[in-house]
Short mmCIF file of C-alpha atoms in Angstrom, two decimals:
data_model
loop_
_atom_site.label_atom_id
_atom_site.label_comp_id
_atom_site.label_asym_id
_atom_site.label_seq_id
_atom_site.Cartn_x
_atom_site.Cartn_y
_atom_site.Cartn_z
CA MET A 1 19.61 -20.69 27.79
CA GLU A 2 17.02 -21.98 30.27
CA LEU A 3 17.65 -18.96 32.51
CA GLN A 4 17.11 -16.61 29.57
CA GLN A 5 13.82 -18.32 28.68
CA TYR A 6 12.84 -18.14 32.36
CA ASN A 7 13.49 -14.38 32.44
CA LEU A 8 11.62 -13.82 29.15
CA PHE A 9 8.62 -15.70 30.54
CA PHE A 10 8.47 -13.49 33.62
CA LEU A 11 9.04 -10.36 31.51
CA TYR A 12 6.04 -11.39 29.39
CA GLN A 13 4.00 -12.13 32.52
CA GLU A 14 4.83 -8.76 34.10
CA THR A 15 4.17 -6.85 30.87
CA PHE A 16 0.85 -8.65 30.41
CA ALA A 17 -0.24 -7.87 33.98
CA LEU A 18 0.65 -4.17 33.71
CA THR A 19 -1.01 -3.90 30.29
CA LYS A 20 -4.13 -5.60 31.67
CA ARG A 21 -4.16 -3.05 34.49
CA LEU A 22 -4.24 -0.19 31.94
CA PHE A 23 -7.16 -1.80 30.13
CA ILE A 24 -9.03 -2.23 33.42
CA GLN A 25 -8.58 1.51 33.98
CA LEU A 26 -9.91 2.12 30.44
CA LYS A 27 -12.91 -0.12 31.14
CA ARG A 28 -13.72 1.97 34.22
CA ARG A 29 -13.30 5.22 32.23
CA PRO A 30 -14.32 4.33 28.64
CA SER A 31 -14.85 8.00 27.75
CA THR A 32 -11.18 8.17 26.71
CA LEU A 33 -11.73 5.52 24.04
CA PHE A 34 -15.03 6.96 22.82
CA ALA A 35 -13.69 10.52 22.66
CA GLY A 36 -10.65 9.32 20.71
CA ILE A 37 -12.97 7.71 18.15
CA LEU A 38 -15.76 10.30 18.13
CA GLN A 39 -13.62 13.39 17.54
CA PRO A 40 -12.00 12.27 14.25
CA ILE A 41 -15.33 10.88 12.99
CA ILE A 42 -16.97 14.27 13.61
CA TRP A 43 -14.07 15.92 11.78
CA LEU A 44 -14.49 13.47 8.90
CA PHE A 45 -18.20 14.30 8.61
CA LEU A 46 -17.78 18.06 8.98
CA PHE A 47 -14.74 18.54 6.77
CA GLY A 48 -16.14 16.09 4.20
CA ALA A 49 -19.36 18.12 4.08
CA LEU A 50 -17.48 21.44 4.06
CA PHE A 51 -15.60 20.52 0.88
CA SER A 52 -18.29 18.31 -0.68
CA LYS A 53 -18.97 20.90 -3.41
CA ALA A 54 -15.32 21.58 -4.19
CA PRO A 55 -14.58 21.51 -7.94
CA GLU A 56 -13.34 18.26 -9.52
CA GLY A 57 -9.56 17.96 -9.36
CA PHE A 58 -9.48 20.30 -6.35
CA LEU A 59 -6.94 17.97 -4.72
CA PRO A 60 -4.34 16.03 -6.73
CA GLY A 61 -4.75 12.24 -6.91
CA VAL A 62 -8.03 11.93 -4.93
CA ASP A 63 -11.72 11.97 -5.85
CA SER A 64 -12.93 13.89 -2.80
CA TYR A 65 -11.67 15.72 0.25
CA GLY A 66 -12.87 12.83 2.45
CA ASN A 67 -10.42 10.50 0.67
CA PHE A 68 -7.63 12.98 1.37
CA LEU A 69 -8.63 13.64 4.99
CA GLY A 70 -8.99 10.00 6.12
CA ALA A 71 -5.25 9.29 6.35
CA GLY A 72 -4.63 12.49 8.29
CA LEU A 73 -7.29 11.63 10.87
CA ILE A 74 -5.97 8.08 11.30
CA VAL A 75 -2.49 9.42 12.03
CA PHE A 76 -3.73 12.27 14.23
CA THR A 77 -5.78 9.84 16.34
CA ALA A 78 -2.78 7.56 16.87
CA PHE A 79 -0.56 10.57 17.55
CA SER A 80 -2.95 12.03 20.15
CA GLY A 81 -3.29 8.70 21.94
CA ALA A 82 0.49 8.18 22.02
CA LEU A 83 1.07 11.74 23.20
CA ASN A 84 -1.27 11.08 26.14
CA SER A 85 0.46 7.79 27.00
CA GLY A 86 2.64 9.47 29.62
CA LEU A 87 -0.38 10.54 31.69
CA PRO A 88 -1.04 7.15 33.38
CA LEU A 89 2.63 6.95 34.32
CA MET A 90 2.53 10.53 35.61
CA PHE A 91 -0.50 9.72 37.78
CA ASP A 92 1.29 6.59 39.04
CA ARG A 93 4.20 8.86 40.02
CA GLU A 94 1.95 11.31 41.83
CA PHE A 95 -0.11 8.67 43.68
CA GLY A 96 2.92 6.58 44.65
CA PHE A 97 2.08 3.46 42.64
CA LEU A 98 5.25 3.82 40.54
CA ASN A 99 7.36 3.67 43.73
CA ARG A 100 5.63 0.40 44.62
CA LEU A 101 6.51 -1.00 41.20
CA LEU A 102 10.13 0.11 41.55
CA VAL A 103 10.56 -1.72 44.86
CA ALA A 104 8.66 -4.80 43.66
CA PRO A 105 10.74 -7.87 42.68
CA LEU A 106 10.22 -7.41 38.93
CA THR A 107 12.35 -9.45 36.55
CA SER A 108 12.82 -6.30 34.48
CA ARG A 109 11.46 -2.80 34.92
CA LEU A 110 11.34 -2.64 31.14
CA SER A 111 7.88 -4.16 31.55
CA ILE A 112 6.64 -0.77 32.82
CA VAL A 113 7.59 0.85 29.50
CA LEU A 114 6.52 -2.09 27.33
CA SER A 115 3.05 -2.18 28.90
CA SER A 116 2.48 1.48 27.94
CA PHE A 117 3.62 0.80 24.39
CA PHE A 118 1.37 -2.28 23.94
CA TYR A 119 -1.61 -0.51 25.51
CA ILE A 120 -1.34 2.56 23.27
CA THR A 121 -0.64 0.46 20.16
CA ILE A 122 -3.74 -1.71 20.66
CA LEU A 123 -5.85 1.35 21.47
CA SER A 124 -4.59 3.20 18.38
CA PHE A 125 -5.31 0.19 16.17
CA VAL A 126 -8.88 -0.10 17.48
CA GLN A 127 -9.53 3.63 16.98
CA SER A 128 -7.90 3.63 13.52
CA ILE A 129 -9.90 0.59 12.33
CA VAL A 130 -13.16 2.24 13.43
CA ILE A 131 -12.21 5.43 11.54
CA MET A 132 -11.31 3.38 8.46
CA ILE A 133 -14.65 1.52 8.62
CA VAL A 134 -16.61 4.80 8.91
CA SER A 135 -14.54 6.25 6.08
CA TYR A 136 -15.35 3.19 3.96
CA ILE A 137 -19.09 3.48 4.73
CA LEU A 138 -18.94 7.11 3.61
CA GLY A 139 -17.47 5.94 0.30
CA TYR A 140 -13.86 6.98 0.86
CA GLY A 141 -12.34 3.60 0.00
CA TRP A 142 -10.43 0.81 1.74
CA PRO A 143 -6.77 -0.17 1.30
CA ASN A 144 -5.90 -3.61 -0.09
CA LEU A 145 -4.06 -6.20 2.01
CA TYR A 146 -0.64 -4.79 1.12
CA GLY A 147 -1.88 -1.29 1.88
CA LEU A 148 -3.17 -2.42 5.29
CA GLY A 149 0.31 -3.71 6.08
CA ILE A 150 1.73 -0.27 5.26
CA VAL A 151 -0.93 1.43 7.42
CA PHE A 152 -0.25 -0.69 10.51
CA THR A 153 3.54 -0.64 10.09
CA THR A 154 3.48 3.15 9.88
CA LEU A 155 1.20 3.42 12.92
CA ILE A 156 3.46 1.16 15.00
CA LEU A 157 6.49 3.32 14.21
CA LEU A 158 4.62 6.55 14.95
CA VAL A 159 3.16 5.24 18.22
CA LEU A 160 6.53 3.96 19.40
CA PHE A 161 8.20 7.28 18.50
CA VAL A 162 5.62 9.50 20.22
CA THR A 163 5.09 7.17 23.20
CA SER A 164 8.82 7.18 23.96
CA ILE A 165 8.78 11.00 24.01
CA SER A 166 5.62 11.11 26.16
CA LEU A 167 7.06 8.65 28.71
CA CYS A 168 10.22 10.73 28.83
CA LEU A 169 8.15 13.86 29.55
CA ALA A 170 6.28 11.96 32.28
CA PHE A 171 9.58 11.55 34.13
CA VAL A 172 11.01 15.01 33.36
CA LEU A 173 8.02 17.29 34.06
CA PRO A 174 7.03 18.01 37.68
CA GLY A 175 3.35 17.04 37.42
CA HIS A 176 0.35 16.13 35.27
CA ILE A 177 -0.77 19.78 34.95
CA GLU A 178 2.43 20.64 33.09
CA LEU A 179 2.16 17.52 30.89
CA ILE A 180 -1.47 18.24 29.96
CA ALA A 181 -0.60 21.89 29.22
CA LEU A 182 2.26 20.80 26.95
CA ILE A 183 -0.01 18.32 25.14
CA PHE A 184 -2.57 21.08 24.50
CA VAL A 185 0.14 23.43 23.24
CA ILE A 186 1.73 21.05 20.71
CA ASN A 187 -1.22 18.88 19.64
CA LEU A 188 -3.14 21.07 17.18
CA PRO A 189 -0.13 23.09 15.89
CA LEU A 190 1.53 19.82 14.83
CA LEU A 191 -1.69 18.78 13.08
CA PHE A 192 -2.02 22.03 11.14
CA ALA A 193 1.71 22.08 10.33
CA SER A 194 1.38 18.72 8.56
CA THR A 195 -0.29 17.45 5.40
CA ALA A 196 -3.28 16.07 7.35
CA LEU A 197 -5.69 18.79 6.21
CA ALA A 198 -4.05 20.19 3.07
CA PRO A 199 -1.23 19.28 0.67
CA ILE A 200 2.05 21.21 0.74
CA SER A 201 1.18 22.84 -2.60
CA PHE A 202 -1.64 24.73 -0.83
CA MET A 203 0.67 26.14 1.86
CA PRO A 204 2.88 29.24 2.00
CA ASN A 205 6.57 28.46 1.59
CA TRP A 206 7.47 28.66 5.30
CA LEU A 207 4.59 26.39 6.33
CA GLY A 208 5.40 23.98 3.51
CA TRP A 209 8.91 23.58 4.90
CA LEU A 210 7.54 22.97 8.40
CA ALA A 211 5.05 20.40 7.10
CA SER A 212 7.72 18.61 5.06
CA LEU A 213 9.87 18.21 8.21
CA ASN A 214 6.97 17.22 10.51
CA PRO A 215 7.09 13.55 11.63
CA LEU A 216 3.29 13.38 11.23
CA THR A 217 3.69 14.07 7.51
CA PHE A 218 6.07 11.11 7.14
CA ALA A 219 3.32 8.92 8.63
CA ILE A 220 0.37 10.48 6.79
CA GLU A 221 1.67 10.25 3.24
CA PRO A 222 2.43 6.48 3.15
CA ILE A 223 -1.02 5.78 4.66
CA ARG A 224 -2.64 8.10 2.10
CA THR A 225 -0.81 6.30 -0.68
CA ALA A 226 -1.85 2.93 0.80
CA TYR A 227 -5.43 3.73 -0.24
CA THR A 228 -4.45 3.56 -3.92
CA GLN A 229 -4.99 0.10 -5.36
CA THR A 230 -1.62 0.30 -7.16
CA MET A 231 0.23 0.57 -3.85
CA ASP A 232 3.99 0.49 -4.31
CA LEU A 233 6.72 1.51 -1.85
CA GLU A 234 8.54 3.22 -4.71
CA LEU A 235 5.58 5.53 -5.45
CA VAL A 236 6.23 9.21 -4.75
CA ALA A 237 4.25 10.01 -1.60
CA LEU A 238 5.48 13.49 -0.68
CA HIS A 239 6.34 16.44 -2.89
CA ALA A 240 8.51 18.36 -0.42
CA PRO A 241 10.31 21.68 -1.05
CA TYR A 242 13.64 19.83 -0.84
CA GLY A 243 12.58 17.06 -3.28
CA ASP A 244 10.21 14.15 -3.79
CA LEU A 245 10.05 11.32 -1.24
CA THR A 246 8.73 7.83 -1.91
CA CYS A 247 6.67 5.77 0.56
CA LYS A 248 9.80 3.80 1.35
CA SER A 249 11.73 7.01 2.11
CA CYS A 250 8.98 8.35 4.40
CA ILE A 251 8.78 5.09 6.36
CA SER A 252 12.59 4.92 6.56
CA ILE A 253 12.74 8.46 7.98
CA LEU A 254 10.02 7.61 10.50
CA PHE A 255 11.91 4.44 11.46
CA SER A 256 15.14 6.44 11.92
CA LEU A 257 13.37 8.99 14.12
CA THR A 258 11.89 6.18 16.23
CA VAL A 259 15.27 4.50 16.74
CA LEU A 260 16.90 7.86 17.52
CA SER A 261 14.24 8.73 20.11
CA LEU A 262 14.68 5.35 21.83
CA ILE A 263 18.46 5.79 21.93
CA ILE A 264 18.13 9.30 23.38
CA ILE A 265 15.61 8.45 26.11
CA ARG A 266 17.18 5.13 27.13
CA PRO A 267 19.70 6.67 29.60
CA LEU A 268 16.89 8.70 31.21
CA LEU A 269 14.61 5.66 31.58
CA ASN A 270 17.48 3.58 32.98
CA ARG A 271 18.20 6.29 35.53
CA LYS A 272 14.58 6.77 36.56
CA LEU A 273 13.63 3.08 36.66
CA ASN A 274 16.73 1.82 38.49
#
């Protein structure tokens, strides 16, 4: 028991040190944080203004397009940050720092993965809270305490899911050029093939099916529902072509995808980190 506590202490210490290193890098290059916050805020202003004169009842269940868009931008910001989480590890690979970590007397090399997860989660939370505050100032509402719990739970699951995939790609792809190219290719198509910018009822049938199977949609809809003051996990959050899904169902699907991704990438991480 004492040995287990001893190992957990050193795992915490190693994870803390590696996470602190990532934040030191962020402090030296804060443009990453500012860009991650500024882009969705600009989108919120522009899209909110673009649809400001839309007729009443234009979107079901919301007063304005800004109310509808806020959840999509929160999720897209967290998704983009998590998708980029493999880049620091890729640069560590290319510059040889990862090899130094692998030969260092670490208690567990799991700390390398955990540090990336904690770093991206904290960063996503900071960016999301700023977006939520700006959205509130613009009059687009604020979730109650229960709704905030749903928002952060959903974000944690999404970040863990996407970060695990990004770290896997950082080990599989030959270099950072290929990883950046892949991020550019899949980033915006996944956004537009989700319910971030429009409900499924506005989409052609083929796109509606894609959006209803998109992991981003399973994160967006519970967060969108969290902004209603009558928040309930049994509320229908998604009207998909294959049937209605409640908030609980969406979060459960996202949880299942996260667990599945961790199971799939675990052998690869074990092989690359040992």
